[in-house]
mmCIF file of C-alpha atoms in Angstrom:
data_model
loop_
_atom_site.group_PDB
_atom_site.id
_atom_site.type_symbol
_atom_site.label_atom_id
_atom_site.label_comp_id
_atom_site.label_asym_id
_atom_site.label_seq_id
_atom_site.Cartn_x
_atom_site.Cartn_y
_atom_site.Cartn_z
ATOM 1 C CA UNK A 171 -10.804 -2.393 -3.790
ATOM 2 C CA UNK A 172 -9.247 -4.617 -1.367
ATOM 3 C CA UNK A 173 -12.365 -6.558 -1.029
ATOM 4 C CA UNK A 174 -13.016 -6.935 -4.817
ATOM 5 C CA UNK A 175 -9.318 -8.006 -5.140
ATOM 6 C CA UNK A 176 -9.676 -10.826 -2.475
ATOM 7 C CA UNK A 177 -12.644 -12.047 -4.248
ATOM 8 C CA UNK A 178 -11.013 -12.342 -7.281
ATOM 9 C CA UNK A 179 -7.760 -14.211 -6.033
ATOM 10 C CA UNK A 180 -10.312 -16.401 -4.252
ATOM 11 C CA UNK A 181 -11.790 -16.981 -7.579
ATOM 12 C CA UNK A 182 -8.250 -17.822 -8.979
ATOM 13 C CA UNK A 183 -7.981 -20.579 -6.356
ATOM 14 C CA UNK A 184 -5.878 -18.954 -3.694
ATOM 15 C CA UNK A 185 -6.126 -21.615 -1.101
ATOM 16 C CA UNK A 186 -6.046 -18.974 1.931
ATOM 17 C CA UNK A 187 -6.760 -15.329 2.001
ATOM 18 C CA UNK A 188 -6.454 -12.846 4.601
ATOM 19 C CA UNK A 189 -8.090 -9.618 4.634
ATOM 20 C CA UNK A 190 -7.206 -6.709 6.797
ATOM 21 C CA UNK A 191 -10.049 -4.792 8.736
ATOM 22 C CA UNK A 192 -10.503 -1.973 10.962
ATOM 23 C CA UNK A 193 -13.300 -3.444 12.770
ATOM 24 C CA UNK A 194 -13.432 -7.309 13.830
ATOM 25 C CA UNK A 195 -17.345 -6.980 13.157
ATOM 26 C CA UNK A 196 -16.741 -5.707 9.528
ATOM 27 C CA UNK A 197 -14.472 -8.513 9.233
ATOM 28 C CA UNK A 198 -16.702 -10.995 10.188
ATOM 29 C CA UNK A 199 -19.217 -9.558 7.641
ATOM 30 C CA UNK A 200 -16.700 -9.351 4.692
ATOM 31 C CA UNK A 201 -15.701 -13.114 5.453
ATOM 32 C CA UNK A 202 -19.054 -14.200 5.492
ATOM 33 C CA UNK A 203 -19.984 -12.361 2.314
ATOM 34 C CA UNK A 204 -16.709 -13.764 0.441
ATOM 35 C CA UNK A 205 -17.908 -17.531 1.672
ATOM 36 C CA UNK A 206 -21.355 -16.866 0.185
ATOM 37 C CA UNK A 207 -20.059 -15.142 -3.025
ATOM 38 C CA UNK A 208 -21.177 -17.470 -5.861
ATOM 39 C CA UNK A 209 -18.143 -17.438 -7.994
ATOM 40 C CA UNK A 210 -16.095 -18.188 -4.726
ATOM 41 C CA UNK A 211 -18.314 -21.071 -3.978
ATOM 42 C CA UNK A 212 -18.225 -22.763 -7.524
ATOM 43 C CA UNK A 213 -14.523 -22.372 -7.954
ATOM 44 C CA UNK A 214 -12.892 -22.461 -4.447
ATOM 45 C CA UNK A 215 -15.214 -23.716 -1.907
ATOM 46 C CA UNK A 216 -12.873 -25.117 0.443
ATOM 47 C CA UNK A 217 -10.577 -21.793 0.727
ATOM 48 C CA UNK A 218 -9.761 -20.403 3.960
ATOM 49 C CA UNK A 219 -10.795 -16.829 4.244
ATOM 50 C CA UNK A 220 -9.862 -14.719 7.376
ATOM 51 C CA UNK A 221 -9.887 -11.186 8.572
ATOM 52 C CA UNK A 222 -7.276 -9.736 11.071
ATOM 53 C CA UNK A 223 -7.607 -6.281 12.624
ATOM 54 C CA UNK A 224 -5.379 -3.630 11.391
ATOM 55 C CA UNK A 225 -5.533 0.225 11.938
ATOM 56 C CA UNK A 226 -3.045 1.716 9.857
ATOM 57 C CA UNK A 227 -3.176 5.223 11.575
ATOM 58 C CA UNK A 228 -1.150 3.232 14.453
ATOM 59 C CA UNK A 229 2.187 1.857 14.276
ATOM 60 C CA UNK A 230 1.159 -0.707 17.315
ATOM 61 C CA UNK A 231 -1.837 -1.986 15.483
ATOM 62 C CA UNK A 232 0.537 -2.361 12.374
ATOM 63 C CA UNK A 233 3.104 -4.416 14.447
ATOM 64 C CA UNK A 234 0.484 -6.427 16.098
ATOM 65 C CA UNK A 235 -0.959 -7.591 12.702
ATOM 66 C CA UNK A 236 2.260 -8.401 11.515
ATOM 67 C CA UNK A 237 3.142 -10.463 14.462
ATOM 68 C CA UNK A 238 -0.165 -12.096 14.364
ATOM 69 C CA UNK A 239 0.279 -13.198 10.454
ATOM 70 C CA UNK A 240 3.984 -14.269 11.713
ATOM 71 C CA UNK A 241 2.478 -16.384 14.395
ATOM 72 C CA UNK A 242 -0.301 -17.941 12.024
ATOM 73 C CA UNK A 243 0.947 -17.996 8.717
ATOM 74 C CA UNK A 244 3.639 -20.424 7.544
ATOM 75 C CA UNK A 245 3.509 -19.311 3.874
ATOM 76 C CA UNK A 246 2.879 -15.828 2.456
ATOM 77 C CA UNK A 247 2.830 -15.723 -1.419
ATOM 78 C CA UNK A 248 1.510 -12.080 -1.692
ATOM 79 C CA UNK A 249 1.279 -9.182 0.375
ATOM 80 C CA UNK A 250 -0.858 -6.671 -0.982
ATOM 81 C CA UNK A 251 -0.492 -3.054 0.812
ATOM 82 C CA UNK A 252 -3.833 -1.609 -0.221
ATOM 83 C CA UNK A 253 -5.354 0.485 2.638
ATOM 84 C CA UNK A 254 -5.293 4.321 2.321
ATOM 85 C CA UNK A 255 -6.969 7.375 2.704
ATOM 86 C CA UNK A 256 -7.392 11.104 1.250
ATOM 87 C CA UNK A 257 -8.232 13.670 3.738
ATOM 88 C CA UNK A 258 -8.189 17.272 2.798
ATOM 89 C CA UNK A 259 -8.024 18.495 6.308
ATOM 90 C CA UNK A 260 -5.031 18.197 8.813
ATOM 91 C CA UNK A 261 -4.588 15.372 11.085
ATOM 92 C CA UNK A 262 -2.397 13.868 13.184
ATOM 93 C CA UNK A 263 -2.388 9.718 13.452
ATOM 94 C CA UNK A 264 -2.283 7.888 16.740
ATOM 95 C CA UNK A 265 1.766 7.830 16.165
ATOM 96 C CA UNK A 266 1.774 11.528 15.853
ATOM 97 C CA UNK A 267 2.366 11.905 12.163
ATOM 98 C CA UNK A 268 0.248 13.508 9.537
ATOM 99 C CA UNK A 269 -2.362 10.965 9.131
ATOM 100 C CA UNK A 270 -2.385 10.800 5.406
ATOM 101 C CA UNK A 271 1.244 10.046 5.517
ATOM 102 C CA UNK A 272 0.739 7.620 8.211
ATOM 103 C CA UNK A 273 -2.100 5.515 6.822
ATOM 104 C CA UNK A 274 -0.903 5.502 3.194
ATOM 105 C CA UNK A 275 2.803 5.017 3.888
ATOM 106 C CA UNK A 276 4.464 4.467 7.057
ATOM 107 C CA UNK A 277 2.770 1.563 8.688
ATOM 108 C CA UNK A 278 2.779 -0.040 5.389
ATOM 109 C CA UNK A 279 6.592 0.032 5.443
ATOM 110 C CA UNK A 280 6.752 -1.383 8.984
ATOM 111 C CA UNK A 281 4.325 -4.363 7.874
ATOM 112 C CA UNK A 282 6.221 -4.877 4.863
ATOM 113 C CA UNK A 283 9.384 -5.068 6.535
ATOM 114 C CA UNK A 284 8.113 -7.258 9.244
ATOM 115 C CA UNK A 285 6.760 -9.939 6.924
ATOM 116 C CA UNK A 286 9.601 -9.613 4.076
ATOM 117 C CA UNK A 287 11.466 -12.598 5.863
ATOM 118 C CA UNK A 288 8.376 -14.552 5.233
ATOM 119 C CA UNK A 289 7.804 -13.719 1.728
ATOM 120 C CA UNK A 290 11.696 -14.747 1.170
ATOM 121 C CA UNK A 291 11.212 -18.210 2.955
ATOM 122 C CA UNK A 292 8.076 -18.683 0.959
ATOM 123 C CA UNK A 293 10.079 -18.171 -2.131
ATOM 124 C CA UNK A 294 12.454 -20.642 -1.492
ATOM 125 C CA UNK A 295 10.035 -23.082 -0.559
ATOM 126 C CA UNK A 296 8.112 -22.558 -3.798
ATOM 127 C CA UNK A 297 11.480 -21.886 -5.843
ATOM 128 C CA UNK A 298 9.525 -19.205 -7.345
ATOM 129 C CA UNK A 299 9.170 -15.381 -6.253
ATOM 130 C CA UNK A 300 6.466 -14.182 -3.975
ATOM 131 C CA UNK A 301 4.950 -10.486 -4.409
ATOM 132 C CA UNK A 302 5.201 -7.336 -2.289
ATOM 133 C CA UNK A 303 2.871 -4.974 -3.776
ATOM 134 C CA UNK A 304 1.613 -1.359 -2.977
ATOM 135 C CA UNK A 305 -1.140 0.435 -4.374
ATOM 136 C CA UNK A 306 0.305 3.621 -5.676
ATOM 137 C CA UNK A 307 -1.308 6.376 -7.696
ATOM 138 C CA UNK A 308 -0.409 8.157 -11.069
ATOM 139 C CA UNK A 309 -1.129 11.520 -8.990
ATOM 140 C CA UNK A 310 2.291 11.164 -7.413
ATOM 141 C CA UNK A 311 3.203 13.487 -10.389
ATOM 142 C CA UNK A 312 1.449 16.152 -8.575
ATOM 143 C CA UNK A 313 3.657 16.112 -5.616
ATOM 144 C CA UNK A 314 4.593 19.367 -3.850
ATOM 145 C CA UNK A 315 8.405 18.676 -3.392
ATOM 146 C CA UNK A 316 9.222 20.658 -6.351
ATOM 147 C CA UNK A 317 7.732 23.861 -5.138
ATOM 148 C CA UNK A 318 8.101 23.092 -1.471
ATOM 149 C CA UNK A 319 11.394 21.021 -1.223
ATOM 150 C CA UNK A 320 12.470 19.418 1.988
ATOM 151 C CA UNK A 321 14.843 22.190 3.766
ATOM 152 C CA UNK A 322 18.476 21.261 4.644
ATOM 153 C CA UNK A 323 17.346 21.982 8.330
ATOM 154 C CA UNK A 324 14.350 19.587 8.376
ATOM 155 C CA UNK A 325 13.770 15.807 8.102
ATOM 156 C CA UNK A 326 11.767 14.647 5.499
ATOM 157 C CA UNK A 327 9.280 13.187 8.181
ATOM 158 C CA UNK A 328 9.077 16.678 9.882
ATOM 159 C CA UNK A 329 8.439 18.252 6.577
ATOM 160 C CA UNK A 330 5.444 16.092 5.915
ATOM 161 C CA UNK A 331 4.301 16.439 9.486
ATOM 162 C CA UNK A 332 4.504 20.323 9.365
ATOM 163 C CA UNK A 333 1.058 21.855 9.115
ATOM 164 C CA UNK A 334 1.968 25.027 7.428
ATOM 165 C CA UNK A 335 3.389 23.070 4.537
ATOM 166 C CA UNK A 336 0.424 20.973 4.345
ATOM 167 C CA UNK A 337 -1.826 21.313 1.465
ATOM 168 C CA UNK A 338 -5.192 18.877 1.518
ATOM 169 C CA UNK A 339 -5.293 19.198 -2.305
ATOM 170 C CA UNK A 340 -1.871 17.427 -2.614
ATOM 171 C CA UNK A 341 -1.238 15.596 0.151
ATOM 172 C CA UNK A 342 -2.498 12.356 -1.186
ATOM 173 C CA UNK A 343 -0.188 12.883 -4.046
ATOM 174 C CA UNK A 344 2.787 13.180 -1.697
ATOM 175 C CA UNK A 345 2.116 10.210 -0.024
ATOM 176 C CA UNK A 346 1.732 8.168 -3.448
ATOM 177 C CA UNK A 347 5.237 9.843 -4.523
ATOM 178 C CA UNK A 348 6.540 8.494 -1.148
ATOM 179 C CA UNK A 349 5.071 4.793 -1.976
ATOM 180 C CA UNK A 350 6.913 5.004 -5.141
ATOM 181 C CA UNK A 351 10.118 5.864 -3.484
ATOM 182 C CA UNK A 352 9.586 3.224 -1.029
ATOM 183 C CA UNK A 353 9.366 0.556 -3.620
ATOM 184 C CA UNK A 354 12.466 1.813 -5.619
ATOM 185 C CA UNK A 355 14.360 1.608 -2.187
ATOM 186 C CA UNK A 356 12.856 -1.699 -0.937
ATOM 187 C CA UNK A 357 13.596 -3.287 -4.358
ATOM 188 C CA UNK A 358 17.094 -2.633 -4.179
ATOM 189 C CA UNK A 359 17.474 -4.788 -0.828
ATOM 190 C CA UNK A 360 15.584 -8.064 -1.982
ATOM 191 C CA UNK A 361 16.353 -9.858 -5.460
ATOM 192 C CA UNK A 362 13.387 -10.326 -7.697
ATOM 193 C CA UNK A 363 14.181 -13.987 -7.890
ATOM 194 C CA UNK A 364 12.910 -14.044 -4.352
ATOM 195 C CA UNK A 365 10.451 -11.328 -4.037
ATOM 196 C CA UNK A 366 8.955 -9.076 -6.854
ATOM 197 C CA UNK A 367 8.149 -5.458 -4.998
ATOM 198 C CA UNK A 368 6.166 -3.167 -7.273
ATOM 199 C CA UNK A 369 3.563 -0.713 -6.945
ATOM 200 C CA UNK A 370 0.482 0.120 -9.292
ATOM 201 C CA UNK A 371 -2.009 2.919 -10.099
ATOM 202 C CA UNK A 372 -5.541 1.220 -10.520
ATOM 203 C CA UNK A 373 -6.717 4.209 -12.352
ATOM 204 C CA UNK A 374 -9.908 6.135 -11.071
ATOM 205 C CA UNK A 375 -12.203 3.799 -9.685
ATOM 206 C CA UNK A 376 -15.987 3.997 -9.071
ATOM 207 C CA UNK A 377 -15.546 3.149 -5.070
ATOM 208 C CA UNK A 378 -16.430 4.941 -1.694
ATOM 209 C CA UNK A 379 -13.007 6.385 -1.464
ATOM 210 C CA UNK A 380 -13.987 10.089 -1.733
ATOM 211 C CA UNK A 381 -16.320 9.704 1.637
ATOM 212 C CA UNK A 382 -13.599 12.001 3.713
ATOM 213 C CA UNK A 383 -13.628 14.573 1.208
ATOM 214 C CA UNK A 384 -15.310 17.856 2.023
ATOM 215 C CA UNK A 385 -19.036 18.371 1.129
ATOM 216 C CA UNK A 386 -18.270 20.791 -1.550
ATOM 217 C CA UNK A 387 -15.925 18.395 -3.396
ATOM 218 C CA UNK A 388 -18.004 15.334 -3.100
ATOM 219 C CA UNK A 389 -20.643 16.104 -5.994
ATOM 220 C CA UNK A 390 -17.730 16.722 -8.011
ATOM 221 C CA UNK A 391 -15.992 13.696 -7.570
ATOM 222 C CA UNK A 392 -19.079 11.749 -7.707
ATOM 223 C CA UNK A 393 -19.807 12.986 -11.278
ATOM 224 C CA UNK A 394 -16.316 12.772 -12.303
ATOM 225 C CA UNK A 395 -16.279 8.919 -11.226
ATOM 226 C CA UNK A 396 -19.615 8.365 -12.898
ATOM 227 C CA UNK A 397 -18.390 9.659 -16.414
ATOM 228 C CA UNK A 398 -14.706 8.432 -16.333
ATOM 229 C CA UNK A 399 -14.277 5.627 -13.563
ATOM 230 C CA UNK A 400 -13.349 2.131 -14.109
ATOM 231 C CA UNK A 401 -15.901 0.011 -12.059
ATOM 232 C CA UNK A 402 -14.426 -2.022 -9.003
ATOM 233 C CA UNK A 403 -14.183 -5.202 -10.890
ATOM 234 C CA UNK A 404 -11.958 -3.820 -13.662
ATOM 235 C CA UNK A 405 -10.060 -1.390 -10.958
ATOM 236 C CA UNK A 406 -9.137 -4.590 -8.868
ATOM 237 C CA UNK A 407 -7.877 -6.629 -11.570
ATOM 238 C CA UNK A 408 -4.843 -4.394 -11.745
ATOM 239 C CA UNK A 409 -4.244 -5.220 -8.003
ATOM 240 C CA UNK A 410 -4.428 -8.761 -8.829
ATOM 241 C CA UNK A 411 -2.073 -8.407 -11.857
ATOM 242 C CA UNK A 412 0.618 -6.770 -10.226
ATOM 243 C CA UNK A 413 0.406 -8.999 -6.905
ATOM 244 C CA UNK A 414 -0.158 -12.326 -8.853
ATOM 245 C CA UNK A 415 1.159 -12.083 -12.261
ATOM 246 C CA UNK A 416 3.434 -9.309 -13.017
ATOM 247 C CA UNK A 417 6.890 -11.010 -13.360
ATOM 248 C CA UNK A 418 10.566 -9.800 -12.182
ATOM 249 C CA UNK A 419 10.346 -6.837 -14.941
ATOM 250 C CA UNK A 420 8.334 -4.869 -12.622
ATOM 251 C CA UNK A 421 10.460 -5.240 -9.753
ATOM 252 C CA UNK A 422 11.052 -1.589 -8.194
ATOM 253 C CA UNK A 423 8.600 -0.399 -10.973
ATOM 254 C CA UNK A 424 5.387 1.748 -11.053
ATOM 255 C CA UNK A 425 2.606 0.209 -13.186
ATOM 256 C CA UNK A 426 -0.459 1.883 -14.933
ATOM 257 C CA UNK A 427 -2.908 -0.489 -16.980
ATOM 258 C CA UNK A 428 -0.752 -3.197 -16.031
ATOM 259 C CA UNK A 429 2.290 -1.715 -17.796
ATOM 260 C CA UNK A 430 5.484 -0.063 -16.639
ATOM 261 C CA UNK A 431 5.194 3.554 -16.277
ATOM 262 C CA UNK A 432 8.073 6.025 -15.167
ATOM 263 C CA UNK A 433 5.972 7.770 -12.389
ATOM 264 C CA UNK A 434 7.049 11.181 -11.335
ATOM 265 C CA UNK A 435 10.361 12.336 -12.868
ATOM 266 C CA UNK A 436 11.313 13.860 -9.715
ATOM 267 C CA UNK A 437 12.338 10.666 -8.233
ATOM 268 C CA UNK A 438 15.068 10.006 -11.302
ATOM 269 C CA UNK A 439 16.544 13.581 -10.509
ATOM 270 C CA UNK A 440 19.257 14.038 -7.862
ATOM 271 C CA UNK A 441 16.859 16.080 -5.434
ATOM 272 C CA UNK A 442 14.437 13.222 -5.944
ATOM 273 C CA UNK A 443 17.514 10.390 -5.168
ATOM 274 C CA UNK A 444 18.235 12.290 -2.070
ATOM 275 C CA UNK A 445 14.683 12.315 -0.997
ATOM 276 C CA UNK A 446 14.135 8.599 -1.510
ATOM 277 C CA UNK A 447 17.440 7.799 0.633
ATOM 278 C CA UNK A 448 16.450 10.132 3.392
ATOM 279 C CA UNK A 449 13.027 9.113 3.511
ATOM 280 C CA UNK A 450 13.947 5.527 3.623
ATOM 281 C CA UNK A 451 16.658 6.097 6.564
ATOM 282 C CA UNK A 452 14.112 8.168 8.439
ATOM 283 C CA UNK A 453 11.281 5.952 8.150
ATOM 284 C CA UNK A 454 13.105 2.766 9.068
ATOM 285 C CA UNK A 455 14.453 4.735 12.236
ATOM 286 C CA UNK A 456 11.077 5.829 12.987
ATOM 287 C CA UNK A 457 9.560 2.018 12.915
ATOM 288 C CA UNK A 458 12.677 0.700 14.330
ATOM 289 C CA UNK A 459 11.387 2.304 17.554
ATOM 290 C CA UNK A 460 8.655 -0.154 17.627
ATOM 291 C CA UNK A 461 10.868 -3.426 16.759
ATOM 292 C CA UNK A 462 14.661 -2.899 16.737
ATOM 293 C CA UNK A 463 15.082 -5.704 14.552
ATOM 294 C CA UNK A 464 14.518 -3.722 11.603
ATOM 295 C CA UNK A 465 17.154 -1.258 12.015
ATOM 296 C CA UNK A 466 19.124 -4.174 9.668
ATOM 297 C CA UNK A 467 17.078 -2.315 6.739
ATOM 298 C CA UNK A 468 18.615 0.981 7.561
#
């Protein structure tokens, strides 16, 4: 959906769009395709379209990406944190954490905090709020923390890193619960008059997102998506709405079908609020190992 969201933003006259890609070659192909898109050529032929390499599996790559943005981009109106994976087999990231949590959560938070000052500076320049948007999911309600709570003797990050606790069927849900928790916590650090921070569920969308699922599950998901899924164009419109249209009422909120949704009730409970605070503090401490300036957000 990231590619289609970029295309739609270009059609809406975004003057410069940077897409994050894992491969420079794939990035060049995506940029060339966007430039040749008939609607982009018609509505925004002079747009600057670029691809920056980013591997969300690795904190160092996330930091390099953010540093490049800070070097080369003077104004940032939208930061759309879209990348994610769903892997039903325990894997470790380059950074040493469980991979789904790393890719869907931790590196995104590093990038978001690195670029938050640029979003704030652009807001002052525009005299209007910028947007920091994360792609979440309604599956957050299927999280495991009610049945497998974080023990007093462990940290939140170590809980998610524990292979004995890991469940391939629900880890994606855990990661999206964490995304909503991050958005709630981050929204308390910045005024919606400066940066609107939100997250959204695009719904079930017909994409290639299931390619890393086990062979037995792929046919089932293929049929399910054929029957129930939105097409990529429709799903991507929800990303564009949350990151470019949604107003201050969505600050710190979770959206479904472009409307505010309460998300997982757990986050409003005492245990959920404790989880959110611990998750935030531990994540900031973890990413501050790569940039000590991020400690200010603890």
